[in-house]
Coordinates of C-alpha atoms in Angstrom, one line a residue:
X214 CA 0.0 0.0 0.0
X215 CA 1.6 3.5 -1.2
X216 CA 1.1 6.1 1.1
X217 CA 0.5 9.6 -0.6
X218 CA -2.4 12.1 -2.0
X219 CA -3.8 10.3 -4.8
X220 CA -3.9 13.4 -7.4
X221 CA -0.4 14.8 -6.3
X222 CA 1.2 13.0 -9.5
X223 CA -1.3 14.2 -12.0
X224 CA -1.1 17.8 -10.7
X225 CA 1.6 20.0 -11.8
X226 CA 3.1 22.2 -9.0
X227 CA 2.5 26.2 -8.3
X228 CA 5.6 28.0 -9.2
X229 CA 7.1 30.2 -6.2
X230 CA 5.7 33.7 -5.6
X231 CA 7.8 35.9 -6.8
X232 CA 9.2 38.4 -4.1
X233 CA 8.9 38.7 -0.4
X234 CA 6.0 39.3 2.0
X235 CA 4.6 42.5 1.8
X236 CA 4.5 44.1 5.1
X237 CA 1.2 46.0 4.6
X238 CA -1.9 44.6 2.8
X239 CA -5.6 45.3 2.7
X240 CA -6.8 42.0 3.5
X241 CA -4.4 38.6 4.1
X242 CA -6.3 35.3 4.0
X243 CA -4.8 32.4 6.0
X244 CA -5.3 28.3 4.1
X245 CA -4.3 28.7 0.1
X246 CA -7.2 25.9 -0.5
X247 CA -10.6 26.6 -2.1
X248 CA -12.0 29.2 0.0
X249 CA -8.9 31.3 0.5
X250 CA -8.6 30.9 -3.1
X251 CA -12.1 32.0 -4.0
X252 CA -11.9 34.9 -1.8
X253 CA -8.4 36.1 -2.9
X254 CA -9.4 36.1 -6.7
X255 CA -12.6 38.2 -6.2
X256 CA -10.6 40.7 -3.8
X257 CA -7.7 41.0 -6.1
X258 CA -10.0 41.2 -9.3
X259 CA -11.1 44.5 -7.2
X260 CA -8.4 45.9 -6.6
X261 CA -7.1 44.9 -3.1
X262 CA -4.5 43.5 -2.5
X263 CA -4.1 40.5 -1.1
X264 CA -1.8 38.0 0.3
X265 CA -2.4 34.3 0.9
X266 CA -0.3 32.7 3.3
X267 CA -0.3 28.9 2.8
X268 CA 1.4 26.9 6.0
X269 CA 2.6 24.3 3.2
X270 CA 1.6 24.3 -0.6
X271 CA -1.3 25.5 -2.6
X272 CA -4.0 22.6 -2.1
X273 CA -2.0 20.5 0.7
X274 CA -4.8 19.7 2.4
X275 CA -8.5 18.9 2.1
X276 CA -9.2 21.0 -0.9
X277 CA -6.1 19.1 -3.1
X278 CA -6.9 15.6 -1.0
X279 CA -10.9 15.1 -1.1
X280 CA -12.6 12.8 -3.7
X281 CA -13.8 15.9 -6.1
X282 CA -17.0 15.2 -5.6
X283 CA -18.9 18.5 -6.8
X284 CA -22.3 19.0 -4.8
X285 CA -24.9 21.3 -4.2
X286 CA -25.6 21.7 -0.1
X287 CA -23.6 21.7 3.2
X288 CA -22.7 19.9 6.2
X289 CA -26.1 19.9 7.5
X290 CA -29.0 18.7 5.0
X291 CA -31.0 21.1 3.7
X292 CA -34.2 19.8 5.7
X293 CA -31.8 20.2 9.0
X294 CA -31.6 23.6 8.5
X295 CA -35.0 24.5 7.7
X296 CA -36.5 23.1 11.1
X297 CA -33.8 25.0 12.4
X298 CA -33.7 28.1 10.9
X299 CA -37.0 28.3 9.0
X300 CA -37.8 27.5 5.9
X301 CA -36.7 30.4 3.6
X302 CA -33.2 30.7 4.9
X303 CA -32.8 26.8 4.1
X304 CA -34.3 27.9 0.9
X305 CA -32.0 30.7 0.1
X306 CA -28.8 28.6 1.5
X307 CA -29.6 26.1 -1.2
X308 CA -29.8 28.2 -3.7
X309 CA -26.6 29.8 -2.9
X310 CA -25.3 26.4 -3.4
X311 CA -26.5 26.0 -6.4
X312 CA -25.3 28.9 -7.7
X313 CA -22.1 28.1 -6.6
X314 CA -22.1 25.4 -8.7
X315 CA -22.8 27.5 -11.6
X316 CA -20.4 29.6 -11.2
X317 CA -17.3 26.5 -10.3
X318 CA -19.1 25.6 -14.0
X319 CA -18.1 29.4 -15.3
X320 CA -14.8 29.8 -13.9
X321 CA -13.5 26.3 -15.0
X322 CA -14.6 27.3 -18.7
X323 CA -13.7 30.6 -18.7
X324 CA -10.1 31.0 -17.4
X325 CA -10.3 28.0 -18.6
X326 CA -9.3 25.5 -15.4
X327 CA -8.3 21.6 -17.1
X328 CA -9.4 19.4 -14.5
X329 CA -11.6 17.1 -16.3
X330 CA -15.0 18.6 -14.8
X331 CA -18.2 16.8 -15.7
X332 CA -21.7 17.2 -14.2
X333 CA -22.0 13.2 -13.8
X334 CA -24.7 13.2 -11.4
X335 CA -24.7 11.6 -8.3
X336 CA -26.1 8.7 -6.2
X337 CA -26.8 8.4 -2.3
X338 CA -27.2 4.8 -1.9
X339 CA -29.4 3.4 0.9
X340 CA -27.9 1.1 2.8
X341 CA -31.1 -0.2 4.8
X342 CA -34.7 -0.5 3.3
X343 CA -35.3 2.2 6.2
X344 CA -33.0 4.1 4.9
X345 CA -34.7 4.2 1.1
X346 CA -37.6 5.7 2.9
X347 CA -36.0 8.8 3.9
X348 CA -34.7 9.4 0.7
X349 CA -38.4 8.8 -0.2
X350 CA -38.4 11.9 2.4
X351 CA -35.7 14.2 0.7
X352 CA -36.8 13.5 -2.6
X353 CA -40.4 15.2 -1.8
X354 CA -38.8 17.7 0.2
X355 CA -36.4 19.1 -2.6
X356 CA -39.5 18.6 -5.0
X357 CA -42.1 20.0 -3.4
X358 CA -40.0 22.7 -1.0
X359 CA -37.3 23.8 -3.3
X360 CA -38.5 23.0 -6.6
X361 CA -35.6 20.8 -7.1
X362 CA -35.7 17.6 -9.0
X363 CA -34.7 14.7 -8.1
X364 CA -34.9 10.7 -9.0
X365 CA -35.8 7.7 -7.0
X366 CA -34.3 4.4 -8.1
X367 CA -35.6 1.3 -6.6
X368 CA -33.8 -1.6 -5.8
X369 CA -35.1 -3.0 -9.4
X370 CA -33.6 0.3 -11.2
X371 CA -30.0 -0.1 -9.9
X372 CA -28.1 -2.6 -12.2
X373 CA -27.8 0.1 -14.8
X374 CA -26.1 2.4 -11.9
X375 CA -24.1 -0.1 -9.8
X376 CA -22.8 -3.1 -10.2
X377 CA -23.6 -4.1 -7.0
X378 CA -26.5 -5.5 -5.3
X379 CA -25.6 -4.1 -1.8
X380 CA -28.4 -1.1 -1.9
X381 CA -31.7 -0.7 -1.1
X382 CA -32.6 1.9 -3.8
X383 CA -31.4 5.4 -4.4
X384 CA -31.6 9.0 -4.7
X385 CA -30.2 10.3 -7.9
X386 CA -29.6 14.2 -7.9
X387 CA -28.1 15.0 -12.0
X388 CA -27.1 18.2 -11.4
X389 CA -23.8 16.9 -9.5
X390 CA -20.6 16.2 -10.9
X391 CA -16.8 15.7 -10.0
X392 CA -13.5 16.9 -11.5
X393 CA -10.0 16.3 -10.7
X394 CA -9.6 18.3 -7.3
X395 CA -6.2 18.6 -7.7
X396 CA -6.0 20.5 -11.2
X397 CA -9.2 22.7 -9.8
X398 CA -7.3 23.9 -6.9
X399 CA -3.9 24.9 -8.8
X400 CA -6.0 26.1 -11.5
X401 CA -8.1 28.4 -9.1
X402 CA -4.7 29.5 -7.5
X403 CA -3.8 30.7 -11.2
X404 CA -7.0 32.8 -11.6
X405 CA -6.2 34.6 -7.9
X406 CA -3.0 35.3 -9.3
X407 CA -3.6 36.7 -12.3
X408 CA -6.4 38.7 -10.6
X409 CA -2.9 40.1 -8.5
X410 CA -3.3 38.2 -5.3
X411 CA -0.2 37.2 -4.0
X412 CA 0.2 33.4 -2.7
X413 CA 2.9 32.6 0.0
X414 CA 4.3 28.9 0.7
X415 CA 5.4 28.3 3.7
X416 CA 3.9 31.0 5.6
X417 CA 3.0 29.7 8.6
X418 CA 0.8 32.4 10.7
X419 CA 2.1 31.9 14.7
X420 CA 0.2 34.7 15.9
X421 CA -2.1 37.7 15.1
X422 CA -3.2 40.4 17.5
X423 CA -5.4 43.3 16.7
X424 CA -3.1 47.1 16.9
X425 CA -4.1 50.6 16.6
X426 CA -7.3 49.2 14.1
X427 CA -4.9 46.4 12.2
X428 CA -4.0 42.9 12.5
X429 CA -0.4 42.3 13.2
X430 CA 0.5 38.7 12.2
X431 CA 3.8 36.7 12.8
X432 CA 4.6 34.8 9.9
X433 CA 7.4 32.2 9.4
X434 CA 8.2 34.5 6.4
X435 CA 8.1 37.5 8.5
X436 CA 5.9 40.4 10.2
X437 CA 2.2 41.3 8.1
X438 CA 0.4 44.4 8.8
X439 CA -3.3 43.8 7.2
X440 CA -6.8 45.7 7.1
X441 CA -8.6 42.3 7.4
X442 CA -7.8 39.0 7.5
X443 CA -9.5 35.8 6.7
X444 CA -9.3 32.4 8.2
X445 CA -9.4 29.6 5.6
X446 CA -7.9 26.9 7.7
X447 CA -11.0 24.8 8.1
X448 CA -10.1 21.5 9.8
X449 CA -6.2 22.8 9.6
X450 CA -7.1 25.4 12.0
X451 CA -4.4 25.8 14.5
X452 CA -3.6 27.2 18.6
X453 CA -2.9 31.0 16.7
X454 CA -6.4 31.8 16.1
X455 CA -7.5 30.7 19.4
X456 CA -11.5 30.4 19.7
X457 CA -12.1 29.8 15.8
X458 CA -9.6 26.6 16.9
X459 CA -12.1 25.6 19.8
X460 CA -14.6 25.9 17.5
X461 CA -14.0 23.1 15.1
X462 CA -13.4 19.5 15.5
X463 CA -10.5 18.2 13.0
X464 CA -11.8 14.7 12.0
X465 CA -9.5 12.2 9.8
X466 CA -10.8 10.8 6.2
X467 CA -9.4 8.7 4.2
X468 CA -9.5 7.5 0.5
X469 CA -7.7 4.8 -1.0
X470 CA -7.7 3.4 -5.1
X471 CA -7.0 0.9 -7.6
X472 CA -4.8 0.9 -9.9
X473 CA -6.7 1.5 -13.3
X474 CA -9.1 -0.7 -13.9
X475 CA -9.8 -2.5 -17.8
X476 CA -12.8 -0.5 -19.1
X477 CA -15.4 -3.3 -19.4
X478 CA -14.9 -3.5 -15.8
X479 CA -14.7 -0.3 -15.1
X480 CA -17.7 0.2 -17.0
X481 CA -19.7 -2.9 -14.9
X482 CA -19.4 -1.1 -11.7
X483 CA -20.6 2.6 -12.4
X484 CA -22.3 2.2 -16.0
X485 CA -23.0 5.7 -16.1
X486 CA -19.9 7.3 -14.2
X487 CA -21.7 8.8 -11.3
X488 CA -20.2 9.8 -8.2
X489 CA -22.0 7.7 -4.8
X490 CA -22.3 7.7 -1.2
X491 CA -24.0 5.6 1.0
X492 CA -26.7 6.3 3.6
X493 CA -24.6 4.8 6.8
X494 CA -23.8 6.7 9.7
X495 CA -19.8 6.6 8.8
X496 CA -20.7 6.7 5.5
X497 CA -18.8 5.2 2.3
X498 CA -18.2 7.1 -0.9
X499 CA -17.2 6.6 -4.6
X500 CA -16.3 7.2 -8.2
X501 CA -14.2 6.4 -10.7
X502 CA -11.1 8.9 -11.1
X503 CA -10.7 10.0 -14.9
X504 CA -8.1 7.6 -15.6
X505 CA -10.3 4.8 -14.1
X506 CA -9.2 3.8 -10.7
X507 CA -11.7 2.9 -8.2
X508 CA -11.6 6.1 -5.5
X509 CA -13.2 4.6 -2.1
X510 CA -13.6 6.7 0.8
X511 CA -14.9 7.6 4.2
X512 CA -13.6 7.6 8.1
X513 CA -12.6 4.3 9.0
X514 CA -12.9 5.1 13.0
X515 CA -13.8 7.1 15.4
X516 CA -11.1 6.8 17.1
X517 CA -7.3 7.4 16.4
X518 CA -6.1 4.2 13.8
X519 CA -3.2 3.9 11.8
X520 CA -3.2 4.5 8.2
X521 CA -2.2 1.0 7.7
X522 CA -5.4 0.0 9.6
X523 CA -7.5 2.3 7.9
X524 CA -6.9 1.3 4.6
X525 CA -7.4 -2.2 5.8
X526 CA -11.3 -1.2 6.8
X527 CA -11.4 0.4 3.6
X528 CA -10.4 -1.9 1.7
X529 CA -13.0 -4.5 3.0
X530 CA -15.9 -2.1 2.6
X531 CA -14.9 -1.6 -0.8
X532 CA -14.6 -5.5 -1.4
X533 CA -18.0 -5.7 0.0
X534 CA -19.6 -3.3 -2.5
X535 CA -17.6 -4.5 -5.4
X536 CA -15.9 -8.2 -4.8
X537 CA -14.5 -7.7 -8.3
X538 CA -11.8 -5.5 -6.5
X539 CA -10.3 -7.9 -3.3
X540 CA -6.5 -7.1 -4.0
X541 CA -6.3 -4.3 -5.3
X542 CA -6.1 -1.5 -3.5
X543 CA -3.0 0.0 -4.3
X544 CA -2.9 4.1 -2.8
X545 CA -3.9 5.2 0.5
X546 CA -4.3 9.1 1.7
X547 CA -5.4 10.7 4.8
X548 CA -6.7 14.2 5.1
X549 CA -8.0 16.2 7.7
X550 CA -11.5 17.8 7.6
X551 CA -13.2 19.5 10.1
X552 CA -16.8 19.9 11.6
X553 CA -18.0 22.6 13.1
X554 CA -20.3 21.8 15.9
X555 CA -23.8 22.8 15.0
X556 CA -22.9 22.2 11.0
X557 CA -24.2 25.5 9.9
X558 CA -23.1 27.0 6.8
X559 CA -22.1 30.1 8.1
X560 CA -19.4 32.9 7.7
X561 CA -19.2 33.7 11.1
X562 CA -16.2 35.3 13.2
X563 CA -15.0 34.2 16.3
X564 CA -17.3 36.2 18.9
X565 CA -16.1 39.0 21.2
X566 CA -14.2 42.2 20.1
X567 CA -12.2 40.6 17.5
X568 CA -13.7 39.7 14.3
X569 CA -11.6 37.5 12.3
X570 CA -13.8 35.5 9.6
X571 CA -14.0 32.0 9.9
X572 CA -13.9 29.8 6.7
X573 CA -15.6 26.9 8.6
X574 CA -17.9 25.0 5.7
X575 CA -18.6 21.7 4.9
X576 CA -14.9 20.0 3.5
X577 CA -14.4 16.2 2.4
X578 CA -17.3 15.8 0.4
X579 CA -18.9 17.3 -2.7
X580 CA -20.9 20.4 -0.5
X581 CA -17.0 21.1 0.5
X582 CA -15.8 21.8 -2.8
X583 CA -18.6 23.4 -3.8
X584 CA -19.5 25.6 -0.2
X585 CA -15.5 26.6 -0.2
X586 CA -16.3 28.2 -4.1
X587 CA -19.6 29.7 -2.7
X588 CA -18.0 30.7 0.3
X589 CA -15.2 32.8 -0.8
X590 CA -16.7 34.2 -3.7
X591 CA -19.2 35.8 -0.7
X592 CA -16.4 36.9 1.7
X593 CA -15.0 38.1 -1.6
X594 CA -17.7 40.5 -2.6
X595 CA -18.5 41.5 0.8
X596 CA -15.2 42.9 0.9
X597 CA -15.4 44.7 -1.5
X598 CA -18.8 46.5 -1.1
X599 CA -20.7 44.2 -3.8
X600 CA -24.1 43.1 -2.1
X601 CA -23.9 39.0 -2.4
X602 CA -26.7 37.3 -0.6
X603 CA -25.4 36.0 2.9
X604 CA -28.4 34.5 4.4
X605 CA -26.1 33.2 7.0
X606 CA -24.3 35.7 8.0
X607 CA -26.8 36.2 11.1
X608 CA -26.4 33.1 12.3
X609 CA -24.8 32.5 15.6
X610 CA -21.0 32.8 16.3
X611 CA -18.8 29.5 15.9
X612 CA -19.6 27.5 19.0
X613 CA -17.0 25.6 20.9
X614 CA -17.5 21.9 20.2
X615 CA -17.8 19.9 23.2
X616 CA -15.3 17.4 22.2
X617 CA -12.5 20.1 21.3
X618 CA -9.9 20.3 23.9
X619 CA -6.5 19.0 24.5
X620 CA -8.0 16.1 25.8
X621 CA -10.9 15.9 23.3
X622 CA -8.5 16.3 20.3
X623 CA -6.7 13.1 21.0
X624 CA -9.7 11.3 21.0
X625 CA -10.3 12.1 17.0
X626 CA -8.4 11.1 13.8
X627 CA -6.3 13.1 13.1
X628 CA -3.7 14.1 9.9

């Protein structure tokens, strides 16, 4: 089993920023993944300037390690946040979503972004006959709610989905795709700057404190004066920014894959090439990559495991779902993605007197890739006086989850 990030190879590096750190800036935006990259295009494409400061490279983490699943939604389902928010915020969140969508469709075209995007559809798969009947649920919800279409397949209508007879019927949604997250990211990060953001490697941020109306960070490539800044660390959030830290539970994934498969086999086990996930509690999820491996993914524990041990859970779920594949499993990669406690999609700061923005949405599945787009495009325009729709904004501030401490943190995977 090879340990390392399944699209690294097929991904061509970010060359260097030119030049050092500026030491003033309107806005700096910590986590060079898809939400600091959103947000950094739209400033720049403004006129602010920007600075990005990436802890490793462009895309190390979730948004360059996830399955590139491309979604509509968020952490919570939509149905979630209408009992809990009412109706016509849900409504107006899911909209935003699939606008978001939309506009990943736009930006890939127009700059134009080659990481073989295609709106596939996708499948949630219900692992119990129960579970079918809440699909049942969500299909008339979308319909009759949102005017949003989906399909039900029955148990009967799968064999020209899924090669498997594991499932208990479906819930088709075809406005959902996938790409090569990899060649997204790095293609996004060549939008922000050619907008004129600049993007720093390496930059660790060790501190920040708020002086004479600025922020003051520490950097590990020096001192950063800045107007604003935004927090796009997600479930990489670390002890600098304090309560945004407290707020967010950092939850291991993992993802392993074939080598590639013939095509009549291929073929036999997602007819139609849709991206899946299954209805379970620690769910499974699915596709085939573009050069036809077998991606198979989800959180092998609740507890701390080895990577060894996790691809070894993995790998039987898989075999389960498709025998065809017992032996051959052949990459394994862990990321880190993080949940924020009450799952609302919300850009929300951190409470109290100092309001740092927290990037906190929905990473490691489709809703991530798509909510970080969303997400930063709205911190984006905010910014810069342009009135996006931020239904959320009013939510609550970030919540410390119950489980984060330094006790609680060792009780979580972790990347």
């Amino acid at each position: 089993m090879i340990e390392r990030c399944l699209w690294t190879p097929n991904a061509q590096p970010l060359r260097p920023a030119a030049g050092s750190l500026s030491e003033r800036v309107d806005v700096a935006i910590v986590g060079g993944g898809y939400t600091g990259l959103a947000a950094a295009r739209v400033l720049a494409r403004h006129g602010a300037d920007v600075v990005v400061l990436e802890r490793h490279t462009i895309g190390w983490g979730a948004s360059g390690r996830n399955a590139g699943f491309v979604l509509p939604g968020y952490q919570a389902d939509v149905e979630s946040l209408a009992r809990r928010y009412g109706l016509a915020v849900a409504r107006r969140l899911f909209q935003i979503s699939l606008q978001a969508v939309e506009q990943l469709e736009n930006l890939v075209a127009a700059e134009p972004i080659d990481c073989d995007y295609s709106r596939c559809g996708a499948l949630t798969l219900a692992a119990k006959p129960s579970h079918f009947r809440r699909l049942e649920q969500s299909h008339r919800f979308l319909r009759d709610q949102l005017s949003y279409h989906t399909a039900l397949l029955r148990p009967g209508e799968l064999a020209g989905e899924i090669g498997s007879s594991r499932y208990h019927g479906a819930l088709l949604d075809p406005g959902s795709g996938a790409l090569h997250p990899g060649r997204y990211c790095l293609g996004l990060a060549a939008a922000a700057e050619g907008a004129g953001a600049q993007l720093l490697e390496g930059a660790e941020v060790h501190g920040i404190r708020r002086e004479a109306g600025r922020f003051d960070l520490t950097t590990a490539r020096g001192p950063l004066s800045a107007t604003e800044v935004l927090v796009a660390t997600n479930g990489y959030t670390g002890p600098a920014f304090g309560r945004l830290q407290r707020g967010v539970v950092p939850i291991g994934s993992y993802l392993i894959a074939t080598a590639p498969l013939d095509p009549s086999l291929s073929e036999r086990l997602l007819p139609r090439g849709r991206v899946a996930s299954d209805t379970r509690h620690l769910l499974s999820y699915f596709r085939l990559s573009p050069d036809r491996r077998m991606m198979f993914g989800g959180r092998a524990s609740f507890t701390p495991t080895s990577t060894r041990r996790s691809a070894e859970i993995l790998t039987a779920g898989m075999c389960r779902v498709f025998p065809e594949l017992a032996g051959r499993a052949g990459r394994v990669r862990l990321g880190r993605k993080g949940r924020v406690h009450d799952g609302s999609p919300a850009s929300r700061g951190a409470g109290g007197r100092n309001p740092l923005r927290a990037r906190l949405l929905r990473p490691w599945s489709g809703a991530f890739l798509v909510a970080g787009r969303a997400d930063g495009r709205c911190v984006g325009g905010t910014h810069t006086g342009s009135r996006s729709r931020r239904p959320a904004r009013s939510l609550s501030p970030i919540p410390r989850h119950p489980l984060v401490s330094s006790a609680g943190r060792r009780l979580l995977p972790r990347a």
